[in-house]
Short mmCIF file of C-alpha atoms in Angstrom, two decimals:
data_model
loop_
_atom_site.label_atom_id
_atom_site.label_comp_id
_atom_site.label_asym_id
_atom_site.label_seq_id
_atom_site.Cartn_x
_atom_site.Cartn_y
_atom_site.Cartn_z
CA UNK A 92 76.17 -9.52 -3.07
CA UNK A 93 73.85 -12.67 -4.01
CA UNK A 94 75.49 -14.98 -1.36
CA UNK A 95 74.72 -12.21 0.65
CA UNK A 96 71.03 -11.60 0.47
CA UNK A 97 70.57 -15.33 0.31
CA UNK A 98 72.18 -15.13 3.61
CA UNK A 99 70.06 -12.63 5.05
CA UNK A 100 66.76 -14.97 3.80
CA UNK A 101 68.23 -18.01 5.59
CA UNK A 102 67.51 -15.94 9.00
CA UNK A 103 63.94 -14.57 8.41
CA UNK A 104 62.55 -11.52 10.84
CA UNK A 105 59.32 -13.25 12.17
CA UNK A 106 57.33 -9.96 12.46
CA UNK A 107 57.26 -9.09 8.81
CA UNK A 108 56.65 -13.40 7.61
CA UNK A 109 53.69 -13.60 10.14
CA UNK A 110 52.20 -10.30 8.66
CA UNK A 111 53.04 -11.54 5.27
CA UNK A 112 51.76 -15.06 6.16
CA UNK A 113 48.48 -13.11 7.79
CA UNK A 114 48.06 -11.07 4.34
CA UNK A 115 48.60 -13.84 2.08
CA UNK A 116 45.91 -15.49 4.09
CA UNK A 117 43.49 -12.53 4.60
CA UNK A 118 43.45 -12.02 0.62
CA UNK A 119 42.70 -15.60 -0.38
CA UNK A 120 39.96 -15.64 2.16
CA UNK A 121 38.30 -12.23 1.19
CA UNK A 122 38.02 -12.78 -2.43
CA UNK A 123 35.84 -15.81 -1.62
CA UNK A 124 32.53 -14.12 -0.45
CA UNK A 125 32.68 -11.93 -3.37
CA UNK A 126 32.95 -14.86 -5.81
CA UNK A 127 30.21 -16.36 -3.89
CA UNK A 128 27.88 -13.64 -4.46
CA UNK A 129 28.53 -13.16 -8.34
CA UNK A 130 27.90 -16.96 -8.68
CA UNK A 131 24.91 -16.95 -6.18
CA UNK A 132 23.28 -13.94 -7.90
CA UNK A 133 23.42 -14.95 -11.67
CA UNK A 134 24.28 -11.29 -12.48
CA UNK A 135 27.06 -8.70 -11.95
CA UNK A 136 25.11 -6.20 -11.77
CA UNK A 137 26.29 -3.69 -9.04
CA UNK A 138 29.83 -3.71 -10.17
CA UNK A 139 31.30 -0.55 -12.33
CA UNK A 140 32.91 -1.80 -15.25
CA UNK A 141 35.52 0.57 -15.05
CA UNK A 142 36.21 -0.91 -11.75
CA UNK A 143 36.83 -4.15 -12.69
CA UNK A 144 38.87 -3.20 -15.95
CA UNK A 145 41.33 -1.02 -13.50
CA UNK A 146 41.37 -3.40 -10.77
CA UNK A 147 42.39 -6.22 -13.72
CA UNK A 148 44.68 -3.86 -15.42
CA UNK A 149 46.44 -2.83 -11.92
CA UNK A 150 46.56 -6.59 -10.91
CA UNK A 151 48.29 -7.80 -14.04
CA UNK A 152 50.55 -4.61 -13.96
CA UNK A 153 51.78 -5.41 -10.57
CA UNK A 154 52.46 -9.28 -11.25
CA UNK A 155 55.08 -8.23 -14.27
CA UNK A 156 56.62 -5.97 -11.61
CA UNK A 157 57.16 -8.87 -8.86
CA UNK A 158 58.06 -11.28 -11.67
CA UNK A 159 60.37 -9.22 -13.09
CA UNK A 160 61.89 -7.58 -10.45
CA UNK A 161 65.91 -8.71 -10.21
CA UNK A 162 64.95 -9.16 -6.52
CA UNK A 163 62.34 -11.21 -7.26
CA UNK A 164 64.72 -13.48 -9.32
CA UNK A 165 67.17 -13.57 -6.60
CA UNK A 166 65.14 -15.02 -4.00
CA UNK A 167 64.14 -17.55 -6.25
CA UNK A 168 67.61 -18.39 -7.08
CA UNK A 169 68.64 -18.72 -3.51
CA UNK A 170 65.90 -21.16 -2.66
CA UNK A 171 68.63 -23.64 -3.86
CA UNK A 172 70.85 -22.51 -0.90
CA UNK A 173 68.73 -22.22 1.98
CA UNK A 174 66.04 -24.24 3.62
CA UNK A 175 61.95 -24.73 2.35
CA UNK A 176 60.69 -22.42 5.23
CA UNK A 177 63.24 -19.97 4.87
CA UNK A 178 62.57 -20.25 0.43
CA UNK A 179 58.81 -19.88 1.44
CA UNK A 180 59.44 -17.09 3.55
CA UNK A 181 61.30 -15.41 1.17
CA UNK A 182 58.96 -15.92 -1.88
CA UNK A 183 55.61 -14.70 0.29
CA UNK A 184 55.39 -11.65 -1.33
CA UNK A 185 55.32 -12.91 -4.62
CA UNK A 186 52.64 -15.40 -3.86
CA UNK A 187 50.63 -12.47 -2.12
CA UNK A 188 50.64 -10.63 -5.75
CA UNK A 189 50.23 -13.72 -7.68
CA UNK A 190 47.37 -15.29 -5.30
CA UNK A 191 45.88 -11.27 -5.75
CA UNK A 192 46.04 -11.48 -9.41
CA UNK A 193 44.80 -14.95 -9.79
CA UNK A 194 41.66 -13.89 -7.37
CA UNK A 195 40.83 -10.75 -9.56
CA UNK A 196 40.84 -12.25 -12.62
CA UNK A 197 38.30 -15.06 -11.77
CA UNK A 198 36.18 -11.95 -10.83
CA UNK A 199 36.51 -10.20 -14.11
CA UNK A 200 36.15 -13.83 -15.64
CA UNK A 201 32.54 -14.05 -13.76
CA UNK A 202 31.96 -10.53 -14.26
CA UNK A 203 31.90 -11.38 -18.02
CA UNK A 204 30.23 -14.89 -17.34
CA UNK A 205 27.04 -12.85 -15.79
CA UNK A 206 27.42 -9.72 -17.17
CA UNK A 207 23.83 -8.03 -17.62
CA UNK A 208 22.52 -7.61 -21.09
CA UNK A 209 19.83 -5.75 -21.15
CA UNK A 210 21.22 -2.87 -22.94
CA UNK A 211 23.92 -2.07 -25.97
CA UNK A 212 25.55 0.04 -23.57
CA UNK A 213 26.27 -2.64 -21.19
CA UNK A 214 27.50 -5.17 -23.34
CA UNK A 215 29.93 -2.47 -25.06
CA UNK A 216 31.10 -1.92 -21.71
CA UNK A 217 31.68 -5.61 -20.91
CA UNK A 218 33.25 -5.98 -24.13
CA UNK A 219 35.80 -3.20 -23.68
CA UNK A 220 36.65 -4.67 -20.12
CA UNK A 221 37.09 -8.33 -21.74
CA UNK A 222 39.28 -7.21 -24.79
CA UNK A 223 41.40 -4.22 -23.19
CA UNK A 224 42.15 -7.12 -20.47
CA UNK A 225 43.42 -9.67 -22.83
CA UNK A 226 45.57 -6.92 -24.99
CA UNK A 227 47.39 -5.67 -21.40
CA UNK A 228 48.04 -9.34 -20.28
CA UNK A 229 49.39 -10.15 -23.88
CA UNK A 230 51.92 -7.20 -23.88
CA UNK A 231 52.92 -7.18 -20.17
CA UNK A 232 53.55 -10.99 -20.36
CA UNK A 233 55.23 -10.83 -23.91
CA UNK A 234 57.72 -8.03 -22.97
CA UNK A 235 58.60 -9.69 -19.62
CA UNK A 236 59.33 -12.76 -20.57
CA UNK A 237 61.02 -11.30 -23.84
CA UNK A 238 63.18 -9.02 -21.61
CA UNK A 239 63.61 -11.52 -19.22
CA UNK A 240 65.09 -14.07 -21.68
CA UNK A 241 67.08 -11.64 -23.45
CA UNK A 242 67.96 -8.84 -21.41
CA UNK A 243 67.97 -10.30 -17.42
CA UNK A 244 70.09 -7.53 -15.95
CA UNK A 245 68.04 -4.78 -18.05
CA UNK A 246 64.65 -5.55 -16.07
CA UNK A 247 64.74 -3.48 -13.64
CA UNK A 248 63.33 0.17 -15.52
CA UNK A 249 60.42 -2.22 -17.23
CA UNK A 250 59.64 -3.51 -13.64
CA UNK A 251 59.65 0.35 -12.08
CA UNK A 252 57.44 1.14 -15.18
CA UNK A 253 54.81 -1.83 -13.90
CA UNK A 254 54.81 -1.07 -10.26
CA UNK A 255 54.42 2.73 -10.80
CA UNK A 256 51.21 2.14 -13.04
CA UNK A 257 49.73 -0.59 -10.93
CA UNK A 258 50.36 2.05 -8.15
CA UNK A 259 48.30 4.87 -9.58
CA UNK A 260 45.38 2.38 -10.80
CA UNK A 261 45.31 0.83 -8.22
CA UNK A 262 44.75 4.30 -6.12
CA UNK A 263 42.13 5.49 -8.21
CA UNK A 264 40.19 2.05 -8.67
CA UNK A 265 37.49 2.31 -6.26
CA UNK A 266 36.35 6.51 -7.41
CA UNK A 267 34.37 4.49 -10.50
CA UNK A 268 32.98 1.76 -7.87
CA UNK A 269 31.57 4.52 -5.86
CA UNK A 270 30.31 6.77 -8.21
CA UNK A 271 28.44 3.92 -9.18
CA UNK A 272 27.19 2.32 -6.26
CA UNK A 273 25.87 6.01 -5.44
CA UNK A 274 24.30 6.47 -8.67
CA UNK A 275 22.76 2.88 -8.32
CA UNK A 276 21.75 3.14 -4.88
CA UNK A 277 22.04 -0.46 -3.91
CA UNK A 278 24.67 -2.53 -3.16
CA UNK A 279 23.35 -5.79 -5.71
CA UNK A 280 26.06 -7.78 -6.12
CA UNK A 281 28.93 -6.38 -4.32
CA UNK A 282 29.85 -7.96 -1.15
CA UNK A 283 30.16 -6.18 1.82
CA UNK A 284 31.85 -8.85 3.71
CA UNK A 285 34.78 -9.17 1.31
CA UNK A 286 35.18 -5.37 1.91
CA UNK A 287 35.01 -5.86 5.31
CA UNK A 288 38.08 -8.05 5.36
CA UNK A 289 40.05 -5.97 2.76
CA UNK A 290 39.61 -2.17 4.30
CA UNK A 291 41.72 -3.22 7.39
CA UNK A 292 43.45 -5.56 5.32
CA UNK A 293 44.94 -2.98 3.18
CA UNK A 294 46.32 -1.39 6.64
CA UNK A 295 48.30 -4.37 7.44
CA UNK A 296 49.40 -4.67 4.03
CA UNK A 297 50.78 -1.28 4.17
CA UNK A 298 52.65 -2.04 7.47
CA UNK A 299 53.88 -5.45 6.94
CA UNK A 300 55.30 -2.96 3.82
CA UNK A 301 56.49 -0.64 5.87
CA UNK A 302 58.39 -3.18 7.76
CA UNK A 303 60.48 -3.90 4.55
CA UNK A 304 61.34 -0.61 3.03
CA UNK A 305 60.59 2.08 5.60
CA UNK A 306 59.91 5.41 5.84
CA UNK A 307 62.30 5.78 1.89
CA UNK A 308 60.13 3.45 0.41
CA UNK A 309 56.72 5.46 0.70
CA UNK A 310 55.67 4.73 -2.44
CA UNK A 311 54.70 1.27 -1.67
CA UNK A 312 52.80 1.13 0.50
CA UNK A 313 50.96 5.07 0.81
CA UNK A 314 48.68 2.73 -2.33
CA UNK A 315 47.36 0.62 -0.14
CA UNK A 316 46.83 3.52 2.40
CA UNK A 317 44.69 5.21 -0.29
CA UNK A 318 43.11 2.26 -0.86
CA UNK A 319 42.15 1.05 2.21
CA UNK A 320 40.32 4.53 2.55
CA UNK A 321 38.39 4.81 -0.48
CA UNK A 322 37.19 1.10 0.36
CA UNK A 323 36.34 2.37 3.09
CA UNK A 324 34.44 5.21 2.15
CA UNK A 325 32.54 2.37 -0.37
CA UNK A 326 31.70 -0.02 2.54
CA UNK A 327 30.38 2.67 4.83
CA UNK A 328 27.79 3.73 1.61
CA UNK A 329 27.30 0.36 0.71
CA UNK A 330 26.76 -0.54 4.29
CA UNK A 331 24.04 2.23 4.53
CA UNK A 332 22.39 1.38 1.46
CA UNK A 333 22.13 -2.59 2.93
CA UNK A 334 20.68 -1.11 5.89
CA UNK A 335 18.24 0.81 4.40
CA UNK A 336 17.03 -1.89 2.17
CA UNK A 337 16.54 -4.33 5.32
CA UNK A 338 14.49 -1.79 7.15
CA UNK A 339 12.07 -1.59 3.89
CA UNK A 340 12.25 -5.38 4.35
CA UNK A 341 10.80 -5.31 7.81
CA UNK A 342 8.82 -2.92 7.43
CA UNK A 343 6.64 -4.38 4.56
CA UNK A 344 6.80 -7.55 6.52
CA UNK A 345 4.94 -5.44 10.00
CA UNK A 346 1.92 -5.33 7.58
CA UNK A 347 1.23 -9.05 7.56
CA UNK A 348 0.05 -9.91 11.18
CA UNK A 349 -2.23 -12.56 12.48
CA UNK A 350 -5.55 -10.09 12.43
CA UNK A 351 -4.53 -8.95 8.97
CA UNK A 352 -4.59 -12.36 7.63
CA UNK A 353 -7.06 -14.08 9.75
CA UNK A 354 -8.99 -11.41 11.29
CA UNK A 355 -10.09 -11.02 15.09
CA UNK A 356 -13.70 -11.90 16.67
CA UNK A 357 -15.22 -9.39 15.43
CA UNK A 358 -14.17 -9.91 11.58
CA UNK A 359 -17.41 -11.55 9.90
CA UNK A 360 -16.60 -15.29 9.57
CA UNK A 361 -17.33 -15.16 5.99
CA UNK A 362 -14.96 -12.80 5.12
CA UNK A 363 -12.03 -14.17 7.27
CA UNK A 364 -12.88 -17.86 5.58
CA UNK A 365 -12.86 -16.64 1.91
CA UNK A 366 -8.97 -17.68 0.45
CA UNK A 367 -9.64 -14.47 -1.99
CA UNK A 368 -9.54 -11.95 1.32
CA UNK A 369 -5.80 -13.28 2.31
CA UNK A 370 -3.38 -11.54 0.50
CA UNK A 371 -1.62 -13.89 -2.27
CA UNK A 372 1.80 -12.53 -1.44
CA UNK A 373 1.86 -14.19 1.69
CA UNK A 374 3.90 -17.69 1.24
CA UNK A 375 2.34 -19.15 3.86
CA UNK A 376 -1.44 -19.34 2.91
CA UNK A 377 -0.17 -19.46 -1.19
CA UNK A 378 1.05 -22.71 0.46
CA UNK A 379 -2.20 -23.82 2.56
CA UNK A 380 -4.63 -22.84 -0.70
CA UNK A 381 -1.82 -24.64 -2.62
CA UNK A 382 -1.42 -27.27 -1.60
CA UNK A 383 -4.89 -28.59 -0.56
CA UNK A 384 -7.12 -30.50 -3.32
CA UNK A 385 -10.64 -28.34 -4.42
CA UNK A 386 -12.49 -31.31 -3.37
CA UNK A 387 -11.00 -31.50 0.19
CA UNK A 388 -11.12 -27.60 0.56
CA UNK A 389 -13.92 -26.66 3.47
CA UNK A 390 -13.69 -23.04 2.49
CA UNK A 391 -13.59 -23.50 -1.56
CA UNK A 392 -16.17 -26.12 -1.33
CA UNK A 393 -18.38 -24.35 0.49
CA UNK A 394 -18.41 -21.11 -1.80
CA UNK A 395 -18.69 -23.40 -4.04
CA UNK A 396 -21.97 -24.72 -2.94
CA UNK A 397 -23.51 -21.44 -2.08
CA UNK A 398 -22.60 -19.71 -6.03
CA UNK A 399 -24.39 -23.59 -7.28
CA UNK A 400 -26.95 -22.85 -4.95
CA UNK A 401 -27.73 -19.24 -6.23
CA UNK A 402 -27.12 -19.92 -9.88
CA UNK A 403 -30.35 -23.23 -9.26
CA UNK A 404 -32.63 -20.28 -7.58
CA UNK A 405 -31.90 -18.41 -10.51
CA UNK A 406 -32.43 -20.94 -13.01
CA UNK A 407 -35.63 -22.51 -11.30
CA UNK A 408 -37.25 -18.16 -11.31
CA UNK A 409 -36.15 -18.33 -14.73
CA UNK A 410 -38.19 -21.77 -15.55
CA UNK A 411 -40.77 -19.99 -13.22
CA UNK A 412 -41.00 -17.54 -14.97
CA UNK A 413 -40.96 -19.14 -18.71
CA UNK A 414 -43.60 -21.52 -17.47
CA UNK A 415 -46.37 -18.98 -16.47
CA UNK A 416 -45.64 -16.51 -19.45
CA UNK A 417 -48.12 -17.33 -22.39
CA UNK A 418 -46.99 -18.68 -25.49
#
């Protein structure tokens, strides 16, 4: 039965290793905005805790199922009996759910790095995400290896365990994410564009699935079915919510045009020269009025003049009038 199956890897089906090859690819390169924007931002504010601690707990779940799957193992003994693009072939689908695991857990890492602490309620939450993490990699990596070591043909019920609970967490990860992002209104720090890679990502997961275990092995891949629609329901409100947020954008930038700033011809010249009549929030003159020395500035200078001018007049009617008063 071995020398079998390491038979059947030695002749790959090229359909179901491109789509494999395409996935493995497609997740490595979607993770990447999204660790981009946590870094970029300084926060992680904008992701649901309970999102993160169900997409780490279904990630680590469903790397003890491939690793201890007595398929798994096979493959990986019968690299010694076939050739390297027939072993890599053959081991793509555990480096799709180790390179997915490895990619989630430098975002819970970062979530923790620049997790916003502005209340006790948000660091209890980051603290529950951080230790329940730890504790579920410590026992799921404990028990497999321990099983593994001990018990190699016994694996396979600990493995079914795994894969069903990284199944159902993995369904139900993104409700928390967009409860949230609704609540919050904004989309802050989570990136539309690595959701825009994933949501038909998770479609050609589920095929290139599909392709291995047909219509019998549902179970697979209807998860990334669901979860390729409930991203989907989170990029279309995170989408609108981005949309929204450029339009208030623009339209606060409409109110600074060139006759709001520097007047037209019929705006009295004083008023158009004076640097207090420009509105500070525009960069532009903060970096004209800036930039320029008092002594070289036309229009400070000469306000400048005309307030020393008034305050002599008023000083010499003062003397004026201290002179001619009798003592």
């Amino acid at each position: 039965m071995h020398l079998d199956r390491c038979e059947l890897l030695a002749h790959p089906d090229p359909l179901p290793i491109c789509l494999a090859a395409l996935v493995t690819t497609g997740i490595l390169v979607s993770y990447v905005p999204q660790h981009k924007k946590l870094i970029s931002n300084g926060t992680s504010e904008g992701l649901s805790p309970w999102w993160v601690l169900l997409g780490a707990l279904s990630s680590i779940a469903a790397v003890g199922n491939i690793l201890t799957l007595p398929a798994s193992r096979q493959d990986a003994a019968c690299c010694t009996r076939i050739s390297g693009g027939a072993c890599a072939a053959a081991l793509l689908g555990i480096a799709q759910i180790g390179l997915q695991w490895t990619c989630f857990m430098f975002i819970v890492m970062l979530f923790l790095i620049y997790f916003p602490r502005d209340s006790g309620a948000k660091r209890r939450d980051g603290l529950v995400v951080g230790c329940v993490t730890l504790l579920a990699l410590l026992f799921v990596g404990i028990i497999s290896v321990a099983l593994v070591a001990a018990w190699p043909n016994q694996t396979l019920t600990w493995a079914n365990f795994l894969g069903s609970v990284a199944g159902v967490l993995a369904a139900v990860q993104y409700v928390p994410q967009i409860w949230y992002t609704y609540r919050l209104g904004a989309v802050k720090s989570l990136s539309l564009l690595t959701m825009l890679i994933q949501v038909p990502g998770s479609f050609v997961f589920a095929f290139s699935l599909w392709l291995r275990v047909g219509w019998d092995g549902w179970s697979a891949w209807l998860v990334y079915i669901i979860t390729g629609l409930l991203q989907g329901v989170l990029l279309s409100m995170a989408g609108r919510y981005y949309m929204r947020k450029e339009h208030n954008t623009d339209a606060s930038d409409a109110d600074y045009t060139p006759d709001t700033l520097f007047g037209h011809e019929r705006t009295p010249l004083l008023r158009r020269l004076q640097p207090q009549a420009i509105d500070p929030r525009n960069w532009i003159m903060r970096m004209i009025y800036g930039s320029t020395p008092p002594e070289l500035d036309s229009d400070a200078s000469s306000i400048a003049r005309g307030n020393n001018r008034i305050t002599r007049n008023n000083n010499n009617s003062d003397s004026s009038s201290n002179n001619g008063r009798p003592a």
